[in-house]
Amino acid sequence: MSVHKPATIAVRTGIESDTQFHAVVPPIYLSTNYGFPAFGEVPKYDYTRSGNPNRGLLENALSELESGHGAVVTNCGTSAINLWATAFLGPTDIIIAPHDCYGGTYRLFNTRAQKGDFKVFFVDQSNPDALAEALSHKPKLILIETPSNPLVRVVDIEQICRQAKEVGALVAVDNTFLTPVFQKPLELGADFVIHSTTKYINGHSDVIGGVIITKIEQHTEELSWWGNCIGATGTPFDSYMTLRGIRTLGARMKIHEESAGTLLNYLIEQPLVGTIYHPSLPEHPGHEIAKKQQSGFGAMLSFEFTGSFEQLKQFVSALKLFSLAESLGGVESLICHPASMTHRAMGEVALEEAGVSQQLLRISVGLEDTDDLIADLNQAFAQVIHSNQEQC
Ligand SMILES: *Cc1c(COP(=O)(O)O)cnc(C)c1O
C-alpha cells in the first residue's frame, strides 16, 4: 500500500518505468499483439483486449489511488458497471441501486432486468426503512452513488456496507463525483469502486473511459477474466490520455472545490435561485455524513431556478462561460438541465420519484477564474430580470 497522498501518487505513477530507453514518461504501446518469447511461453501481454502496458499502468495508478488490490479499465463508465453486473449476477439474483442513480445506470439495470438477466430494486438508500426492506430480499449486489447525480444526495457508505455484510451482499461505490482525492470507499467498507474516468479522473473532456477497482485478488481475477470475455476493456490510447490527465488530479480537485465554494456564496444571494444542493451547506441533509466520510465536498452542485421555465431557458442561453452540455468534471464549466439532458432516459415518473424537477439546473464548476464565472452568471441573471421588467 502506498504511503503517499493522492496528489503525489497521481503525479508519480508510472514515471521512470520504461526499461528500454528510460523515458521519464511511459511510452505508448499501440501494438495489438505481442510476440511469444518461445513456443508455449505466454508473455505478460499477448493481445490487447486481455492486456496492454498502458492499460496496466492506468490500472495500477487507479488501484493505488483508491487503496485497492487491482483494477480493470474499461471503455466507459457504463461498461464498468455492466462488467460488474455481468460478472456477479444471474437471473435469480437481485441488485439494489439508488432510485436517483446516474440516468445511464438506471437505463442499463432496468433494460437488463426486463430481459430477465437479473432483478433490480431502485431504492432511496437514505431512507432506512426502504433500505431494510430491500435488504430483506437478500440482494447479491448493492450499488451506492454518493454524492448522487444530479441532486448531490449523500448516503452513509460505512453504514450501508455494514448492513450489506449482514446479508452477504457485495457493495460497489460509484465514486465519479469525488474521486479518491475526496473519498476512499474501500476504506469505508466497500468491496469495489467504480468510476466514469470520462469525468474528473481524465478531467479534460476528451476521453470516454471507466474503471472498476477491487479490494481482493479473487475479484480482480474474476473481473479481468470477464472484461476480456465480453470485450469491455479500454484502449491503449485512451489509457495513455487518461494517465496524462490523472497527473494533475490533486491540483485540479483542489481548485474545482475552492471555486465551487465561491460560486455557492454568490448563488445563495440570487433572487432567482431557490434550493441549492451541495453537501457543504449546513442545511443539506447529508452535510454531517459528508463531513464524516469525505475529505472534500466536491464541485458538483445543482439548484432550483425559481423563475418561469421560459426564464430558465433564457438564463441558460445567456451564459457564455458555462457550456450547455452533458458530462462533468472537465476543466471547462458546464451547465445542464438534467430532466431534458442527462436524465431524460428515466422518463417522467421515475424523474419525479427521484425528485428531479423541470426547474433543476446542474453546474459542473470548472477551472476558469471565479471572477469571470460570477460576472457571467451575473449578466445572465440580469438579462432575465430585465426582460421580465420590460414585459410588465
Ligand atoms: C458519466 C457517469 C457514468 C457513466 O459513465 P460513461 O463514461 O459515460 O459511460 C456513471 N456514473 C456517473 C456518476 C457518471 O457521472
Coordinates of C-alpha atoms and ligand atoms in Angstrom, one line a residue:
M1 CA 0.0 0.0 0.0
S2 CA 1.3 3.4 -0.9
V3 CA 2.5 5.8 1.8
H4 CA 1.9 8.8 -0.4
K5 CA -1.0 11.2 -0.7
P6 CA -3.3 11.0 -3.7
A7 CA -1.8 14.1 -5.4
T8 CA 1.7 12.6 -5.2
I9 CA 0.6 9.1 -6.4
A10 CA -1.2 10.9 -9.3
V11 CA 1.9 12.7 -10.4
R12 CA 4.5 10.0 -9.9
T13 CA 2.5 6.9 -11.1
G14 CA 4.5 5.0 -13.8
I15 CA 7.2 7.7 -14.0
E16 CA 10.6 6.3 -14.9
S17 CA 9.1 2.8 -15.5
D18 CA 10.4 2.5 -19.1
T19 CA 13.3 -0.1 -19.1
Q20 CA 14.2 0.3 -22.8
F21 CA 15.2 4.0 -23.1
H22 CA 14.5 5.2 -19.6
A23 CA 11.9 7.6 -20.9
V24 CA 10.7 9.6 -17.8
V25 CA 7.1 9.5 -19.1
P26 CA 6.0 6.0 -20.1
P27 CA 5.7 5.5 -23.8
I28 CA 2.5 4.4 -25.6
Y29 CA 2.2 0.8 -27.0
L30 CA -0.3 0.7 -29.8
S31 CA 0.5 -2.8 -31.0
T32 CA -2.4 -5.1 -30.8
N33 CA -0.3 -8.2 -30.3
Y34 CA 3.0 -9.3 -28.6
G35 CA 5.5 -12.0 -29.5
F36 CA 5.8 -15.2 -27.6
P37 CA 9.4 -15.4 -26.4
A38 CA 9.4 -19.1 -27.2
F39 CA 7.0 -21.9 -28.2
G40 CA 4.5 -22.3 -25.3
E41 CA 5.8 -19.4 -23.3
V42 CA 3.0 -17.0 -22.7
P43 CA 4.2 -13.4 -22.4
K44 CA 2.9 -10.9 -19.8
Y45 CA 0.9 -9.2 -22.6
D46 CA -0.2 -11.3 -25.7
Y47 CA -3.2 -9.5 -27.1
T48 CA -4.5 -6.0 -26.3
R49 CA -8.1 -7.0 -25.4
S50 CA -6.8 -9.0 -22.5
G51 CA -3.9 -6.7 -21.5
N52 CA -1.7 -3.8 -22.6
P53 CA 1.2 -1.9 -20.9
N54 CA -0.6 1.4 -21.0
R55 CA -3.8 0.0 -19.6
G56 CA -1.7 -1.8 -17.0
L57 CA -0.1 1.4 -15.8
L58 CA -3.5 3.1 -15.6
E59 CA -4.9 0.2 -13.7
N60 CA -2.0 0.3 -11.2
A61 CA -2.5 4.1 -10.8
L62 CA -6.2 3.9 -10.1
S63 CA -5.9 0.9 -7.8
E64 CA -3.2 2.7 -5.8
L65 CA -5.2 5.9 -5.7
E66 CA -8.2 4.0 -4.2
S67 CA -6.0 1.8 -2.0
G68 CA -7.3 -1.3 -3.8
H69 CA -5.9 -4.6 -4.8
G70 CA -6.3 -4.3 -8.6
A71 CA -8.4 -2.7 -11.3
V72 CA -10.0 -3.3 -14.7
V73 CA -10.0 -0.3 -17.0
T74 CA -13.0 -0.3 -19.3
N75 CA -14.0 1.6 -22.5
C76 CA -16.5 3.7 -20.5
G77 CA -18.0 4.0 -17.0
T78 CA -21.2 2.3 -18.2
S79 CA -19.3 -0.7 -19.3
A80 CA -17.5 -0.9 -15.9
I81 CA -20.9 -1.1 -14.3
N82 CA -22.1 -3.6 -16.8
L83 CA -19.0 -5.7 -16.3
W84 CA -19.6 -5.8 -12.6
A85 CA -23.3 -6.8 -13.0
T86 CA -22.4 -9.4 -15.7
A87 CA -19.6 -11.0 -13.6
F88 CA -21.7 -11.4 -10.4
L89 CA -25.4 -11.6 -11.3
G90 CA -27.5 -14.5 -12.6
P91 CA -31.2 -14.5 -13.5
T92 CA -32.5 -15.0 -9.9
D93 CA -30.0 -12.6 -8.3
I94 CA -31.0 -9.1 -7.0
I95 CA -29.1 -5.9 -7.3
I96 CA -30.1 -2.8 -5.3
A97 CA -29.4 0.5 -7.0
P98 CA -30.1 4.1 -5.9
H99 CA -33.5 5.4 -7.1
D100 CA -31.7 8.6 -8.2
C101 CA -28.6 7.0 -9.8
Y102 CA -27.0 8.2 -13.0
G103 CA -29.5 8.1 -15.8
G104 CA -27.5 5.6 -17.9
T105 CA -27.0 3.3 -15.0
Y106 CA -30.8 3.3 -14.4
R107 CA -31.4 2.5 -18.1
L108 CA -28.8 -0.3 -18.1
F109 CA -30.2 -2.1 -15.0
N110 CA -33.8 -1.5 -16.0
T111 CA -33.4 -2.8 -19.5
R112 CA -31.3 -5.9 -18.5
A113 CA -33.8 -6.7 -15.7
Q114 CA -36.6 -6.6 -18.2
K115 CA -34.7 -9.1 -20.4
G116 CA -34.6 -11.4 -17.3
D117 CA -30.8 -11.1 -16.8
F118 CA -31.3 -10.3 -13.1
K119 CA -33.6 -8.5 -10.8
V120 CA -33.2 -4.8 -9.8
F121 CA -34.7 -2.7 -7.0
F122 CA -34.3 1.0 -7.2
V123 CA -34.3 2.2 -3.6
D124 CA -34.0 5.5 -1.7
Q125 CA -30.9 4.5 0.2
S126 CA -31.2 7.4 2.6
N127 CA -34.5 6.0 3.8
P128 CA -33.6 3.3 6.5
D129 CA -37.0 1.5 6.2
A130 CA -36.8 1.3 2.4
L131 CA -33.2 0.1 2.5
A132 CA -34.0 -2.5 5.2
E133 CA -37.0 -3.8 3.2
A134 CA -34.8 -4.2 0.1
L135 CA -32.0 -5.9 2.0
S136 CA -34.5 -8.4 3.4
H137 CA -34.7 -9.9 -0.1
K138 CA -31.0 -10.9 0.2
P139 CA -29.5 -9.0 -2.7
K140 CA -26.2 -10.2 -4.2
L141 CA -25.0 -6.7 -5.1
I142 CA -25.6 -3.1 -3.9
L143 CA -24.6 -0.1 -5.9
I144 CA -24.1 3.2 -3.9
E145 CA -23.7 6.5 -5.7
T146 CA -22.7 9.2 -3.3
P147 CA -22.9 12.1 -3.8
S148 CA -25.6 11.3 -6.3
N149 CA -26.3 12.8 -9.7
P150 CA -27.9 15.4 -10.1
L151 CA -29.2 16.2 -6.6
V152 CA -25.8 15.6 -4.8
R153 CA -27.6 13.5 -2.1
V154 CA -25.2 11.8 0.3
V155 CA -25.6 8.4 1.9
D156 CA -23.6 6.7 4.7
I157 CA -21.2 4.3 3.0
E158 CA -19.9 2.7 6.2
Q159 CA -23.5 2.1 7.5
I160 CA -24.7 0.6 4.2
C161 CA -21.6 -1.6 3.9
R162 CA -22.2 -2.9 7.4
Q163 CA -25.8 -3.8 6.6
A164 CA -24.8 -5.4 3.3
K165 CA -22.3 -7.7 5.0
E166 CA -25.1 -9.0 7.3
V167 CA -27.0 -10.3 4.3
G168 CA -23.9 -11.3 2.3
A169 CA -24.1 -8.6 -0.4
L170 CA -21.1 -7.1 -2.2
V171 CA -21.1 -3.3 -2.4
A172 CA -19.7 -1.0 -5.1
V173 CA -19.5 2.7 -4.8
D174 CA -19.6 4.9 -7.9
N175 CA -17.0 7.5 -6.8
T176 CA -17.1 9.5 -10.0
F177 CA -18.2 12.8 -8.3
L178 CA -15.5 12.9 -5.7
T179 CA -12.5 10.8 -6.9
P180 CA -10.1 9.3 -4.4
V181 CA -8.8 12.8 -3.6
F182 CA -12.0 13.4 -1.6
Q183 CA -13.4 9.9 -0.8
K184 CA -12.0 6.4 -0.3
P185 CA -14.9 4.0 -0.4
L186 CA -12.7 0.8 0.1
E187 CA -11.5 2.2 3.4
L188 CA -15.2 2.7 4.4
G189 CA -16.0 -1.0 3.8
A190 CA -16.9 -1.2 0.1
D191 CA -15.8 -4.1 -2.0
F192 CA -15.5 -2.2 -5.3
V193 CA -15.1 1.3 -6.5
I194 CA -16.4 2.3 -9.9
H195 CA -15.5 5.5 -11.9
S196 CA -16.6 7.0 -15.1
T197 CA -13.0 8.2 -15.8
T198 CA -14.6 10.3 -18.5
K199 CA -15.2 12.9 -15.7
Y200 CA -12.7 14.1 -13.1
I201 CA -10.2 11.3 -13.4
N202 CA -9.3 12.2 -17.0
G203 CA -10.6 15.7 -16.4
H204 CA -10.2 17.2 -19.9
S205 CA -13.4 16.1 -21.6
D206 CA -11.5 14.2 -24.3
V207 CA -11.6 10.6 -23.3
I208 CA -14.6 8.2 -22.6
G209 CA -13.4 5.6 -20.1
G210 CA -14.2 3.7 -16.9
V211 CA -12.7 1.5 -14.2
I212 CA -13.7 -0.9 -11.6
I213 CA -11.3 -1.2 -8.6
T214 CA -11.3 -4.3 -6.4
K215 CA -10.3 -5.0 -2.8
I216 CA -9.4 -8.6 -3.1
E217 CA -7.4 -10.7 -5.5
Q218 CA -10.2 -13.1 -6.3
H219 CA -12.4 -10.2 -7.6
T220 CA -9.5 -8.8 -9.6
E221 CA -9.1 -12.1 -11.4
E222 CA -12.8 -12.6 -11.9
L223 CA -13.3 -9.1 -13.3
S224 CA -10.2 -9.3 -15.5
W225 CA -11.5 -12.6 -16.9
W226 CA -14.9 -11.2 -17.6
G227 CA -13.5 -7.9 -19.0
N228 CA -11.6 -9.9 -21.6
C229 CA -14.5 -12.4 -22.2
I230 CA -17.1 -9.7 -23.1
G231 CA -14.6 -7.3 -24.6
A232 CA -15.2 -4.4 -22.2
T233 CA -11.6 -3.3 -21.8
G234 CA -10.2 0.2 -22.6
T235 CA -7.8 1.0 -25.5
P236 CA -4.1 1.9 -25.2
F237 CA -4.6 5.4 -26.5
D238 CA -7.4 6.2 -24.1
S239 CA -5.4 4.7 -21.2
Y240 CA -2.4 6.9 -22.2
M241 CA -4.5 10.0 -22.3
T242 CA -6.2 9.2 -19.0
L243 CA -2.9 8.6 -17.2
R244 CA -1.8 12.0 -18.6
G245 CA -5.0 13.6 -17.2
I246 CA -4.5 11.9 -13.8
R247 CA -1.2 13.6 -13.2
T248 CA -3.0 16.9 -12.3
L249 CA -5.8 15.3 -10.4
G250 CA -4.8 16.6 -7.0
A251 CA -4.3 20.2 -8.2
R252 CA -7.5 20.2 -10.2
M253 CA -9.7 18.8 -7.5
K254 CA -8.4 21.5 -5.1
I255 CA -9.3 24.4 -7.4
H256 CA -12.6 22.8 -8.6
E257 CA -13.7 22.6 -4.9
E258 CA -12.5 26.1 -3.9
S259 CA -14.3 27.6 -6.9
A260 CA -17.5 25.7 -6.1
G261 CA -17.4 27.3 -2.7
T262 CA -17.0 30.8 -4.2
L263 CA -19.9 30.2 -6.6
L264 CA -22.1 28.9 -3.9
N265 CA -21.6 32.1 -1.8
Y266 CA -22.7 34.0 -4.9
L267 CA -25.7 31.8 -5.8
I268 CA -27.1 31.9 -2.3
E269 CA -27.7 35.7 -2.7
Q270 CA -29.5 35.4 -6.0
P271 CA -33.3 36.1 -6.2
L272 CA -33.9 33.6 -9.0
V273 CA -32.1 30.8 -7.1
G274 CA -34.2 28.6 -4.8
T275 CA -33.0 25.5 -3.0
I276 CA -29.3 24.8 -3.6
Y277 CA -28.0 21.3 -3.4
H278 CA -24.4 20.9 -2.2
P279 CA -23.1 18.8 0.7
S280 CA -21.0 21.8 2.0
L281 CA -24.2 23.6 3.0
P282 CA -25.1 23.1 6.7
E283 CA -28.8 22.7 5.8
H284 CA -28.0 19.9 3.2
P285 CA -29.5 16.7 4.7
G286 CA -26.2 14.8 4.0
H287 CA -23.9 17.5 5.4
E288 CA -22.9 15.6 8.6
I289 CA -22.3 12.3 6.8
A290 CA -20.3 14.1 4.1
K291 CA -18.1 15.7 6.8
K292 CA -17.5 12.2 8.2
Q293 CA -16.8 10.2 5.1
Q294 CA -15.4 12.8 2.6
S295 CA -12.3 14.9 2.8
G296 CA -13.8 17.5 0.5
F297 CA -17.3 18.5 -0.7
G298 CA -16.6 18.4 -4.4
A299 CA -17.5 20.8 -7.2
M300 CA -20.9 19.5 -8.5
L301 CA -23.9 21.5 -7.4
S302 CA -27.4 21.9 -8.5
F303 CA -30.2 24.4 -7.8
E304 CA -33.9 25.1 -8.4
F305 CA -34.4 28.0 -10.7
T306 CA -37.3 30.0 -9.2
G307 CA -38.3 31.9 -12.4
S308 CA -40.6 30.5 -15.1
F309 CA -39.5 27.7 -17.4
E310 CA -39.1 30.3 -20.2
Q311 CA -36.8 32.4 -18.0
L312 CA -34.8 29.3 -17.2
K313 CA -34.2 28.7 -20.9
Q314 CA -33.3 32.4 -21.3
F315 CA -30.9 32.3 -18.4
V316 CA -29.1 29.2 -19.7
S317 CA -28.9 30.7 -23.3
A318 CA -27.4 33.9 -21.9
L319 CA -24.4 32.2 -20.3
K320 CA -21.2 32.4 -22.2
L321 CA -18.7 30.7 -19.9
F322 CA -20.9 27.7 -18.9
S323 CA -21.4 25.4 -21.8
L324 CA -24.8 23.8 -22.1
A325 CA -23.6 20.2 -22.2
E326 CA -23.8 16.8 -20.6
S327 CA -20.9 15.2 -18.7
L328 CA -19.0 16.9 -15.9
G329 CA -15.6 17.1 -14.2
G330 CA -13.7 18.7 -17.0
V331 CA -11.6 21.9 -16.9
E332 CA -14.5 23.8 -18.5
S333 CA -17.6 24.9 -16.6
L334 CA -20.8 23.3 -17.7
I335 CA -24.5 23.8 -17.1
C336 CA -27.0 21.0 -17.6
H337 CA -30.8 20.7 -17.4
P338 CA -31.0 17.1 -16.1
A339 CA -34.7 16.5 -17.0
S340 CA -34.1 17.1 -20.7
M341 CA -30.5 16.0 -20.9
T342 CA -28.6 13.6 -18.7
H343 CA -31.6 12.1 -17.1
R344 CA -34.2 12.2 -19.9
A345 CA -34.0 8.4 -20.4
M346 CA -35.5 7.9 -17.0
G347 CA -39.0 9.0 -18.1
E348 CA -41.3 11.4 -16.3
V349 CA -42.5 9.1 -13.5
A350 CA -39.0 8.0 -12.4
L351 CA -37.8 11.6 -12.6
E352 CA -40.5 12.7 -10.3
E353 CA -39.8 9.8 -7.9
A354 CA -36.1 10.8 -7.9
G355 CA -37.0 14.4 -7.2
V356 CA -35.5 15.8 -10.4
S357 CA -37.8 18.7 -11.3
Q358 CA -38.1 20.6 -14.6
Q359 CA -36.6 23.7 -12.7
L360 CA -33.4 21.9 -11.7
L361 CA -30.1 23.1 -13.1
R362 CA -26.8 21.3 -12.5
I363 CA -23.4 23.0 -12.6
S364 CA -20.0 21.4 -13.0
V365 CA -17.6 24.1 -11.8
G366 CA -14.6 24.3 -14.0
L367 CA -11.2 25.8 -13.6
E368 CA -11.8 29.3 -15.1
D369 CA -11.2 32.3 -12.9
T370 CA -14.2 32.6 -10.5
D371 CA -14.3 36.4 -11.0
D372 CA -15.1 35.7 -14.7
L373 CA -17.6 32.9 -13.9
I374 CA -19.5 35.1 -11.4
A375 CA -19.6 38.0 -13.9
D376 CA -21.1 35.7 -16.5
L377 CA -23.8 34.3 -14.1
N378 CA -24.5 37.9 -13.1
Q379 CA -25.1 39.2 -16.6
A380 CA -27.3 36.2 -17.4
F381 CA -29.5 36.7 -14.3
A382 CA -29.6 40.4 -15.1
Q383 CA -30.9 39.7 -18.7
V384 CA -33.7 37.5 -17.3
I385 CA -34.7 40.1 -14.7
H386 CA -34.6 43.0 -17.2
S387 CA -36.6 41.4 -20.0
N388 CA -39.2 40.4 -17.3
Q389 CA -39.5 44.0 -16.2
E390 CA -40.0 45.2 -19.8
Q391 CA -42.8 42.7 -20.2
C392 CA -44.6 44.0 -17.1
Ligands
LIG1 C1 -21.0 9.6 -16.5 C2 -21.3 8.8 -15.4 C3 -21.4 7.4 -15.5 C4 -21.3 6.7 -16.9 O1 -20.0 6.8 -17.4 P1 -19.7 6.9 -19.0 O2 -18.3 7.0 -19.1 O3 -20.5 8.0 -19.6 O4 -20.2 5.6 -19.6 C5 -21.7 6.6 -14.4 N1 -21.9 7.2 -13.2 C6 -21.8 8.5 -13.0 C7 -21.9 9.1 -11.7 C8 -21.5 9.3 -14.1 O5 -21.4 10.7 -13.9

